[in-house]
């Protein structure tokens, strides 16, 4: 079955909350660092955050 699913980016305020709770590495990270990483690599996608470091 094929279903078109559209996803929107997570707002930055939510990215900071979710990412710090998601993994201990990010638990004490400054919001500026999280914003920079999101802008460079994840672009508001939790899937991108969750797959960081996996090859």
Short mmCIF file of C-alpha atoms in Angstrom, two decimals, residues 25-51:
data_model
loop_
_atom_site.label_atom_id
_atom_site.label_comp_id
_atom_site.label_asym_id
_atom_site.label_seq_id
_atom_site.Cartn_x
_atom_site.Cartn_y
_atom_site.Cartn_z
CA UNK A 25 25.43 13.53 24.43
CA UNK A 26 23.10 16.47 23.77
CA UNK A 27 21.65 16.74 27.30
CA UNK A 28 23.91 19.61 28.35
CA UNK A 29 24.54 21.15 24.95
CA UNK A 30 24.02 24.87 24.53
CA UNK A 31 20.99 25.79 22.40
CA UNK A 32 23.31 27.69 19.99
CA UNK A 33 25.22 24.47 19.28
CA UNK A 34 22.03 22.50 18.69
CA UNK A 35 20.75 25.21 16.35
CA UNK A 36 24.04 25.21 14.40
CA UNK A 37 24.04 21.42 14.03
CA UNK A 38 20.40 21.45 12.97
CA UNK A 39 21.03 24.17 10.38
CA UNK A 40 24.05 22.33 8.99
CA UNK A 41 22.85 18.74 9.02
CA UNK A 42 19.41 17.86 10.37
CA UNK A 43 17.21 20.68 9.01
CA UNK A 44 14.43 20.09 11.53
CA UNK A 45 14.20 16.36 10.83
CA UNK A 46 14.19 14.13 13.89
CA UNK A 47 15.11 11.19 11.66
CA UNK A 48 18.34 13.00 10.77
CA UNK A 49 19.13 13.59 14.44
CA UNK A 50 18.40 9.96 15.30
CA UNK A 51 20.61 8.62 12.53
#
